[in-house]
């Protein structure tokens, strides 16, 4: 084993540990076993526990055997995680499989997340066939990813799916994502959407070329808004209201254009140059990076609500419990009432990026500043990004209060 290979693996494991620690998936009571596959097929293994970390190249060993089998079943995987989580162990004890109740799980994991009864080759193969992740009885979760970032996002979303299923029982139980919608979203994510971010991840250590026009030639307001969108996107991700590439932001620039986040790009590597200027009438964007797939939804809200200057679509965890249960957040008081309105209604089902989604979202939104999207997420708006951001925060706080959190 080359010392430089081990050094690169150590750096990658340190970055992985920092991300897991930030998400509450690694601490003194939650250890993580991780494996990374190098460019030449070598496999590095690490045990992460609190601030401690031990690294080795896997040659053989009973403890590491499950990782060999998982890499064999998922030849495209570059990262594997075996971790407990907080809610995942309960799913492993009580269910044989968890059906997707939020569309972000459907996209990155699949229509269901199976429960492996043990870390045997047969169970690993059964549970990862056609899926990126699974629950493991008495262990928690086994996560695979084509990059470290995808594995971390998979862990966040599978733990979120477990939390949603458990907490939704307090408000009548979560409902599954319609089968056709779940299958279509998973196919699109695997074949197209995720590859945008994976390509950007590969270029992260290189100097990326701007894909929009030269910012120096743009007016000061547009430059400021681009910077603000990046800042608020990262803040929302750091606070757990966005995960990975899910969620999007848009700001009304003027009467003819809006600025919005690009499609499939993680907020950790987003720059002001990546923000896309979209023509409101045609949704055209020229030769820039492809804008968010929800550009129509943002445009249609701006068209119906002259008082709205910014729209944020999140996949907030506690609001997501209500979206999965298809229940409105009612009995609103305090800051949420002043920022959103008397309730946060749940819109009917619609596929992402469709005219129907705009119709049901605008109907649920009404004259309020927030609504839920069935089995999907949250829409919050405001006069500016700060107002929309505070509405997101207030909504998540109110959802937590009603769930007894």
Short mmCIF file of C-alpha atoms in Angstrom, two decimals:
data_model
loop_
_atom_site.label_atom_id
_atom_site.label_comp_id
_atom_site.label_asym_id
_atom_site.label_seq_id
_atom_site.Cartn_x
_atom_site.Cartn_y
_atom_site.Cartn_z
CA UNK A 1 0.00 0.00 0.00
CA UNK A 2 1.41 3.38 -1.06
CA UNK A 3 1.68 5.95 1.73
CA UNK A 4 0.15 8.60 -0.55
CA UNK A 5 -2.91 6.37 -1.09
CA UNK A 6 -3.33 6.02 2.66
CA UNK A 7 -2.91 9.78 3.08
CA UNK A 8 -5.63 10.47 0.51
CA UNK A 9 -7.91 7.92 2.18
CA UNK A 10 -7.29 9.53 5.57
CA UNK A 11 -8.24 12.93 4.18
CA UNK A 12 -11.43 11.53 2.67
CA UNK A 13 -12.36 9.79 5.94
CA UNK A 14 -11.78 13.02 7.90
CA UNK A 15 -14.12 14.91 5.55
CA UNK A 16 -16.65 12.09 5.85
CA UNK A 17 -16.46 12.13 9.65
CA UNK A 18 -16.97 15.89 9.73
CA UNK A 19 -20.11 15.63 7.59
CA UNK A 20 -21.56 12.76 9.64
CA UNK A 21 -20.79 14.55 12.90
CA UNK A 22 -22.54 17.69 11.65
CA UNK A 23 -25.64 15.63 10.82
CA UNK A 24 -25.68 13.97 14.25
CA UNK A 25 -24.89 10.55 12.76
CA UNK A 26 -21.47 10.30 14.44
CA UNK A 27 -20.81 11.10 18.09
CA UNK A 28 -19.64 9.46 21.29
CA UNK A 29 -22.60 7.06 21.28
CA UNK A 30 -22.96 6.52 17.50
CA UNK A 31 -19.92 4.93 15.86
CA UNK A 32 -19.60 4.43 12.09
CA UNK A 33 -17.80 1.79 10.06
CA UNK A 34 -16.86 3.11 6.63
CA UNK A 35 -15.10 1.86 3.52
CA UNK A 36 -13.81 3.68 0.43
CA UNK A 37 -12.81 2.08 -2.85
CA UNK A 38 -9.78 3.60 -4.58
CA UNK A 39 -9.24 4.14 -8.30
CA UNK A 40 -7.21 0.94 -8.56
CA UNK A 41 -9.80 -1.18 -6.73
CA UNK A 42 -8.09 -1.12 -3.32
CA UNK A 43 -10.47 -0.84 -0.37
CA UNK A 44 -9.74 1.26 2.71
CA UNK A 45 -11.62 0.68 5.94
CA UNK A 46 -12.07 3.03 8.89
CA UNK A 47 -13.80 2.88 12.25
CA UNK A 48 -15.05 6.30 13.26
CA UNK A 49 -15.96 6.80 16.90
CA UNK A 50 -16.33 10.29 18.34
CA UNK A 51 -13.03 12.06 17.70
CA UNK A 52 -11.13 8.79 17.12
CA UNK A 53 -10.41 7.12 13.79
CA UNK A 54 -8.46 4.03 12.76
CA UNK A 55 -7.72 3.35 9.08
CA UNK A 56 -6.44 0.29 7.25
CA UNK A 57 -6.44 -1.18 3.77
CA UNK A 58 -8.72 -4.22 3.71
CA UNK A 59 -7.07 -7.47 2.70
CA UNK A 60 -9.22 -9.94 4.60
CA UNK A 61 -11.01 -10.17 7.90
CA UNK A 62 -14.35 -11.25 9.31
CA UNK A 63 -15.24 -7.74 10.47
CA UNK A 64 -14.69 -6.25 7.02
CA UNK A 65 -16.27 -9.10 5.05
CA UNK A 66 -19.67 -7.34 4.63
CA UNK A 67 -17.95 -4.47 2.83
CA UNK A 68 -16.40 -6.85 0.30
CA UNK A 69 -19.83 -8.32 -0.40
CA UNK A 70 -21.50 -4.90 -0.66
CA UNK A 71 -18.87 -3.64 -3.11
CA UNK A 72 -19.36 -6.83 -5.13
CA UNK A 73 -23.14 -6.31 -5.27
CA UNK A 74 -22.75 -2.57 -6.06
CA UNK A 75 -19.72 -2.39 -8.40
CA UNK A 76 -20.34 1.30 -9.10
CA UNK A 77 -20.10 2.20 -5.39
CA UNK A 78 -17.09 4.16 -4.13
CA UNK A 79 -18.21 4.59 -0.51
CA UNK A 80 -19.97 2.37 2.04
CA UNK A 81 -21.27 3.25 5.49
CA UNK A 82 -22.52 1.01 8.29
CA UNK A 83 -24.06 3.15 11.01
CA UNK A 84 -26.83 3.03 13.56
CA UNK A 85 -28.69 6.33 13.44
CA UNK A 86 -31.35 7.15 16.03
CA UNK A 87 -34.58 5.94 14.40
CA UNK A 88 -33.20 3.34 11.97
CA UNK A 89 -32.71 0.57 14.59
CA UNK A 90 -36.42 0.65 15.41
CA UNK A 91 -37.29 0.05 11.75
CA UNK A 92 -34.89 -2.90 11.74
CA UNK A 93 -36.65 -4.42 14.72
CA UNK A 94 -40.26 -4.01 13.55
CA UNK A 95 -40.42 -4.10 9.74
CA UNK A 96 -39.26 -6.30 6.88
CA UNK A 97 -39.13 -3.27 4.57
CA UNK A 98 -39.96 0.43 4.69
CA UNK A 99 -41.94 1.78 1.74
CA UNK A 100 -40.96 5.23 0.47
CA UNK A 101 -43.19 7.82 2.14
CA UNK A 102 -41.23 10.84 0.93
CA UNK A 103 -40.01 11.28 -2.62
CA UNK A 104 -36.40 12.00 -1.65
CA UNK A 105 -36.13 8.45 -0.27
CA UNK A 106 -37.76 7.11 -3.45
CA UNK A 107 -35.20 8.92 -5.57
CA UNK A 108 -31.95 7.97 -3.85
CA UNK A 109 -32.86 4.65 -2.15
CA UNK A 110 -35.71 3.16 -4.18
CA UNK A 111 -39.37 2.26 -3.80
CA UNK A 112 -38.62 0.38 -0.60
CA UNK A 113 -35.72 0.02 1.81
CA UNK A 114 -35.46 -3.62 2.82
CA UNK A 115 -34.35 -4.88 6.22
CA UNK A 116 -31.44 -7.32 6.23
CA UNK A 117 -31.75 -9.88 9.02
CA UNK A 118 -27.94 -10.14 9.20
CA UNK A 119 -24.80 -9.01 7.38
CA UNK A 120 -24.51 -12.24 5.38
CA UNK A 121 -23.67 -12.30 1.66
CA UNK A 122 -27.17 -13.56 0.84
CA UNK A 123 -28.93 -10.84 2.85
CA UNK A 124 -26.68 -8.07 1.53
CA UNK A 125 -27.34 -9.17 -2.04
CA UNK A 126 -31.10 -9.44 -1.47
CA UNK A 127 -31.46 -6.06 0.19
CA UNK A 128 -29.16 -4.03 -2.09
CA UNK A 129 -30.47 -5.49 -5.35
CA UNK A 130 -31.94 -2.53 -7.23
CA UNK A 131 -31.35 -0.25 -4.26
CA UNK A 132 -28.57 1.92 -2.86
CA UNK A 133 -29.18 1.27 0.83
CA UNK A 134 -30.96 -0.92 3.35
CA UNK A 135 -31.68 -1.26 7.05
CA UNK A 136 -29.84 -3.95 9.00
CA UNK A 137 -31.34 -5.63 12.04
CA UNK A 138 -29.37 -4.87 15.24
CA UNK A 139 -26.98 -2.65 13.24
CA UNK A 140 -28.90 0.28 11.74
CA UNK A 141 -28.22 1.13 8.08
CA UNK A 142 -25.94 -0.03 5.27
CA UNK A 143 -25.45 2.80 2.78
CA UNK A 144 -23.70 2.78 -0.60
CA UNK A 145 -22.77 5.76 -2.77
CA UNK A 146 -21.00 6.50 -6.04
CA UNK A 147 -19.23 9.27 -4.12
CA UNK A 148 -18.76 10.11 -0.45
CA UNK A 149 -21.32 12.92 -0.74
CA UNK A 150 -23.95 10.54 -2.14
CA UNK A 151 -23.33 8.05 0.68
CA UNK A 152 -23.68 10.79 3.32
CA UNK A 153 -26.88 12.06 1.70
CA UNK A 154 -28.19 8.49 1.56
CA UNK A 155 -27.57 8.07 5.30
CA UNK A 156 -29.31 11.37 6.06
CA UNK A 157 -32.34 10.47 3.95
CA UNK A 158 -32.73 6.89 5.18
CA UNK A 159 -32.56 8.05 8.80
CA UNK A 160 -35.04 10.80 7.88
CA UNK A 161 -37.33 8.17 6.31
CA UNK A 162 -37.21 6.13 9.51
CA UNK A 163 -37.95 9.22 11.62
CA UNK A 164 -40.84 10.19 9.34
CA UNK A 165 -42.43 6.74 9.58
CA UNK A 166 -42.17 6.67 13.38
CA UNK A 167 -43.20 10.25 14.18
CA UNK A 168 -46.05 10.26 11.65
CA UNK A 169 -47.85 7.70 13.81
CA UNK A 170 -48.67 10.60 16.14
CA UNK A 171 -50.74 12.28 13.43
CA UNK A 172 -52.40 9.31 11.74
CA UNK A 173 -49.47 7.64 9.99
CA UNK A 174 -47.49 8.31 6.82
CA UNK A 175 -48.81 7.34 3.38
CA UNK A 176 -46.64 5.83 0.68
CA UNK A 177 -45.53 7.79 -2.37
CA UNK A 178 -47.72 6.69 -5.32
CA UNK A 179 -45.98 3.75 -6.97
CA UNK A 180 -45.65 5.18 -10.47
CA UNK A 181 -44.30 8.48 -9.15
CA UNK A 182 -41.77 6.71 -6.92
CA UNK A 183 -40.51 4.49 -9.75
CA UNK A 184 -40.23 7.38 -12.19
CA UNK A 185 -38.36 9.63 -9.75
CA UNK A 186 -35.91 6.86 -8.82
CA UNK A 187 -35.18 6.17 -12.48
CA UNK A 188 -34.60 9.85 -13.30
CA UNK A 189 -32.34 10.34 -10.28
CA UNK A 190 -30.17 7.30 -11.03
CA UNK A 191 -29.87 7.86 -14.77
CA UNK A 192 -29.68 11.63 -15.04
CA UNK A 193 -30.13 13.96 -12.09
CA UNK A 194 -27.46 12.59 -9.74
CA UNK A 195 -24.79 12.57 -12.46
CA UNK A 196 -24.73 16.38 -12.50
CA UNK A 197 -23.53 16.52 -8.91
CA UNK A 198 -21.21 13.53 -9.29
CA UNK A 199 -19.49 15.30 -12.19
CA UNK A 200 -19.12 18.46 -10.14
CA UNK A 201 -17.70 16.45 -7.23
CA UNK A 202 -14.98 15.08 -9.50
CA UNK A 203 -14.00 18.63 -10.45
CA UNK A 204 -14.06 19.91 -6.88
CA UNK A 205 -10.30 19.80 -6.51
CA UNK A 206 -9.84 21.46 -9.88
CA UNK A 207 -10.55 25.04 -10.84
CA UNK A 208 -14.06 25.01 -12.26
CA UNK A 209 -14.82 27.28 -15.17
CA UNK A 210 -17.79 29.64 -14.74
CA UNK A 211 -20.80 28.60 -16.79
CA UNK A 212 -22.71 31.86 -16.63
CA UNK A 213 -21.81 35.26 -18.05
CA UNK A 214 -19.09 37.36 -16.47
CA UNK A 215 -20.36 38.71 -13.16
CA UNK A 216 -18.29 41.88 -13.57
CA UNK A 217 -20.58 42.90 -16.42
CA UNK A 218 -23.77 42.47 -14.39
CA UNK A 219 -25.55 45.02 -12.31
CA UNK A 220 -24.71 45.15 -8.61
CA UNK A 221 -28.14 43.93 -7.47
CA UNK A 222 -27.92 40.75 -9.51
CA UNK A 223 -24.44 40.09 -8.19
CA UNK A 224 -25.65 40.53 -4.61
CA UNK A 225 -28.64 38.24 -5.13
CA UNK A 226 -26.44 35.49 -6.56
CA UNK A 227 -24.23 35.68 -3.48
CA UNK A 228 -27.27 35.69 -1.18
CA UNK A 229 -28.78 32.61 -2.82
CA UNK A 230 -25.54 30.68 -2.26
CA UNK A 231 -25.32 31.88 1.36
CA UNK A 232 -28.93 31.01 2.21
CA UNK A 233 -28.66 27.64 0.45
CA UNK A 234 -25.68 26.70 2.57
CA UNK A 235 -27.35 27.98 5.72
CA UNK A 236 -30.46 25.91 5.02
CA UNK A 237 -28.30 22.83 4.44
CA UNK A 238 -26.26 23.40 7.60
CA UNK A 239 -29.49 23.70 9.60
CA UNK A 240 -30.89 20.46 8.18
CA UNK A 241 -33.65 22.04 6.09
CA UNK A 242 -31.99 20.88 2.86
CA UNK A 243 -30.18 17.60 2.22
CA UNK A 244 -27.66 17.07 -0.56
CA UNK A 245 -29.01 18.45 -3.82
CA UNK A 246 -32.66 18.41 -2.74
CA UNK A 247 -34.54 21.70 -2.45
CA UNK A 248 -34.15 24.91 -4.43
CA UNK A 249 -34.27 28.69 -4.11
CA UNK A 250 -35.44 31.44 -6.47
CA UNK A 251 -35.53 35.23 -6.31
CA UNK A 252 -37.48 37.61 -8.54
CA UNK A 253 -34.82 39.73 -10.27
CA UNK A 254 -37.10 42.08 -12.22
CA UNK A 255 -40.29 41.98 -14.29
CA UNK A 256 -38.78 39.60 -16.84
CA UNK A 257 -36.26 37.40 -15.03
CA UNK A 258 -35.64 35.37 -11.88
CA UNK A 259 -32.46 33.92 -10.43
CA UNK A 260 -32.57 30.33 -9.18
CA UNK A 261 -30.34 27.49 -8.04
CA UNK A 262 -29.06 25.02 -10.65
CA UNK A 263 -30.20 21.44 -11.08
CA UNK A 264 -28.47 18.61 -9.23
CA UNK A 265 -25.62 20.56 -7.61
CA UNK A 266 -24.78 20.18 -3.91
CA UNK A 267 -24.95 23.42 -1.95
CA UNK A 268 -21.51 22.76 -0.46
CA UNK A 269 -19.86 23.37 -3.84
CA UNK A 270 -22.28 25.99 -5.19
CA UNK A 271 -20.85 29.34 -6.34
CA UNK A 272 -22.51 32.62 -7.42
CA UNK A 273 -21.50 31.80 -11.01
CA UNK A 274 -23.63 28.63 -10.84
CA UNK A 275 -26.85 30.56 -10.14
CA UNK A 276 -29.05 30.61 -13.24
CA UNK A 277 -30.85 33.61 -14.73
CA UNK A 278 -34.18 32.40 -16.13
CA UNK A 279 -36.60 34.31 -18.35
CA UNK A 280 -40.01 34.28 -16.69
CA UNK A 281 -42.15 34.17 -19.83
CA UNK A 282 -40.37 31.29 -21.57
CA UNK A 283 -38.34 29.66 -18.77
CA UNK A 284 -35.38 29.97 -21.14
CA UNK A 285 -31.83 30.19 -19.78
CA UNK A 286 -29.59 30.15 -22.84
CA UNK A 287 -26.20 28.46 -22.46
CA UNK A 288 -26.01 28.68 -18.67
CA UNK A 289 -25.98 25.70 -16.31
CA UNK A 290 -29.36 23.92 -16.28
CA UNK A 291 -31.69 25.51 -13.68
CA UNK A 292 -33.62 23.68 -10.99
CA UNK A 293 -36.24 21.30 -12.32
CA UNK A 294 -38.79 23.20 -10.22
CA UNK A 295 -38.29 26.45 -12.16
CA UNK A 296 -41.91 26.33 -13.36
CA UNK A 297 -43.19 26.17 -9.78
CA UNK A 298 -41.14 29.19 -8.76
CA UNK A 299 -42.18 31.15 -11.86
CA UNK A 300 -45.86 30.37 -11.37
CA UNK A 301 -45.79 31.49 -7.73
CA UNK A 302 -44.16 34.77 -8.74
CA UNK A 303 -46.86 35.21 -11.41
CA UNK A 304 -49.72 34.66 -8.94
CA UNK A 305 -48.27 36.54 -5.99
CA UNK A 306 -47.01 40.05 -6.72
CA UNK A 307 -46.03 40.40 -3.05
CA UNK A 308 -43.56 37.50 -3.24
CA UNK A 309 -39.94 38.26 -4.06
CA UNK A 310 -38.34 34.95 -3.03
CA UNK A 311 -39.40 31.30 -2.88
CA UNK A 312 -37.63 28.47 -1.04
CA UNK A 313 -38.51 24.81 -1.54
CA UNK A 314 -37.07 22.63 1.22
CA UNK A 315 -37.18 19.02 2.36
CA UNK A 316 -37.29 19.97 6.03
CA UNK A 317 -37.41 16.88 8.22
CA UNK A 318 -40.25 17.66 10.67
CA UNK A 319 -42.45 19.39 8.12
CA UNK A 320 -41.80 16.32 5.98
CA UNK A 321 -43.54 14.17 8.59
CA UNK A 322 -46.75 16.15 7.98
CA UNK A 323 -46.23 16.00 4.19
CA UNK A 324 -45.87 12.20 4.37
CA UNK A 325 -48.98 11.93 6.56
CA UNK A 326 -50.79 14.33 4.17
CA UNK A 327 -51.83 16.50 7.07
CA UNK A 328 -51.80 20.27 7.38
CA UNK A 329 -49.92 22.00 10.18
CA UNK A 330 -52.76 23.67 12.07
CA UNK A 331 -53.24 25.63 15.31
CA UNK A 332 -50.46 27.96 14.26
CA UNK A 333 -49.50 30.73 16.64
CA UNK A 334 -46.64 33.05 17.48
CA UNK A 335 -43.92 33.70 14.91
CA UNK A 336 -45.19 31.13 12.44
CA UNK A 337 -48.62 32.76 12.30
CA UNK A 338 -47.12 36.17 11.62
CA UNK A 339 -44.77 34.84 8.95
CA UNK A 340 -46.92 32.17 7.26
CA UNK A 341 -50.57 32.50 8.23
CA UNK A 342 -53.15 30.65 10.28
CA UNK A 343 -52.27 27.21 8.89
CA UNK A 344 -49.93 25.45 6.52
CA UNK A 345 -52.05 23.38 4.17
CA UNK A 346 -50.93 20.21 2.42
CA UNK A 347 -51.29 20.33 -1.36
CA UNK A 348 -52.51 17.32 -3.30
CA UNK A 349 -50.21 14.91 -5.08
CA UNK A 350 -48.43 15.89 -8.28
CA UNK A 351 -45.25 14.82 -9.98
CA UNK A 352 -42.32 17.23 -9.57
CA UNK A 353 -41.77 19.86 -12.28
CA UNK A 354 -45.30 19.59 -13.68
CA UNK A 355 -48.07 22.12 -14.31
CA UNK A 356 -50.21 20.16 -11.86
CA UNK A 357 -47.66 20.71 -9.09
CA UNK A 358 -47.88 24.47 -9.64
CA UNK A 359 -51.67 24.29 -9.58
CA UNK A 360 -51.99 22.32 -6.35
CA UNK A 361 -49.20 24.27 -4.62
CA UNK A 362 -50.66 27.66 -5.49
CA UNK A 363 -54.09 26.46 -4.35
CA UNK A 364 -52.72 25.32 -0.98
CA UNK A 365 -50.60 28.46 -0.64
CA UNK A 366 -53.46 30.92 -1.15
CA UNK A 367 -52.49 34.24 0.42
CA UNK A 368 -50.26 32.56 2.99
CA UNK A 369 -46.48 32.28 2.84
CA UNK A 370 -46.10 28.53 3.15
CA UNK A 371 -47.60 25.16 2.22
CA UNK A 372 -46.70 21.47 2.26
CA UNK A 373 -46.36 19.31 -0.85
CA UNK A 374 -47.79 15.80 -0.39
CA UNK A 375 -45.04 13.16 0.13
CA UNK A 376 -42.58 15.77 -1.07
CA UNK A 377 -41.58 18.79 0.99
CA UNK A 378 -42.25 22.43 1.80
CA UNK A 379 -42.73 25.72 -0.03
CA UNK A 380 -42.11 28.99 1.82
CA UNK A 381 -42.05 32.46 0.36
CA UNK A 382 -41.52 36.05 1.40
CA UNK A 383 -40.78 39.55 0.17
CA UNK A 384 -37.10 38.60 0.10
CA UNK A 385 -34.83 35.67 0.91
CA UNK A 386 -34.64 36.57 4.58
CA UNK A 387 -38.43 36.52 4.86
CA UNK A 388 -38.68 33.17 3.05
CA UNK A 389 -35.88 31.71 5.17
CA UNK A 390 -37.53 32.83 8.43
CA UNK A 391 -40.81 31.30 7.25
CA UNK A 392 -38.97 27.97 6.69
CA UNK A 393 -37.51 28.14 10.18
CA UNK A 394 -40.84 29.04 11.79
CA UNK A 395 -42.63 26.22 9.95
CA UNK A 396 -40.10 23.61 11.10
CA UNK A 397 -40.33 24.88 14.68
CA UNK A 398 -44.14 24.67 14.64
CA UNK A 399 -44.05 21.16 13.14
CA UNK A 400 -41.69 20.08 15.90
CA UNK A 401 -43.92 21.54 18.60
CA UNK A 402 -46.96 19.68 17.28
CA UNK A 403 -44.98 16.43 17.16
CA UNK A 404 -43.84 16.93 20.73
CA UNK A 405 -40.22 17.52 19.75
#
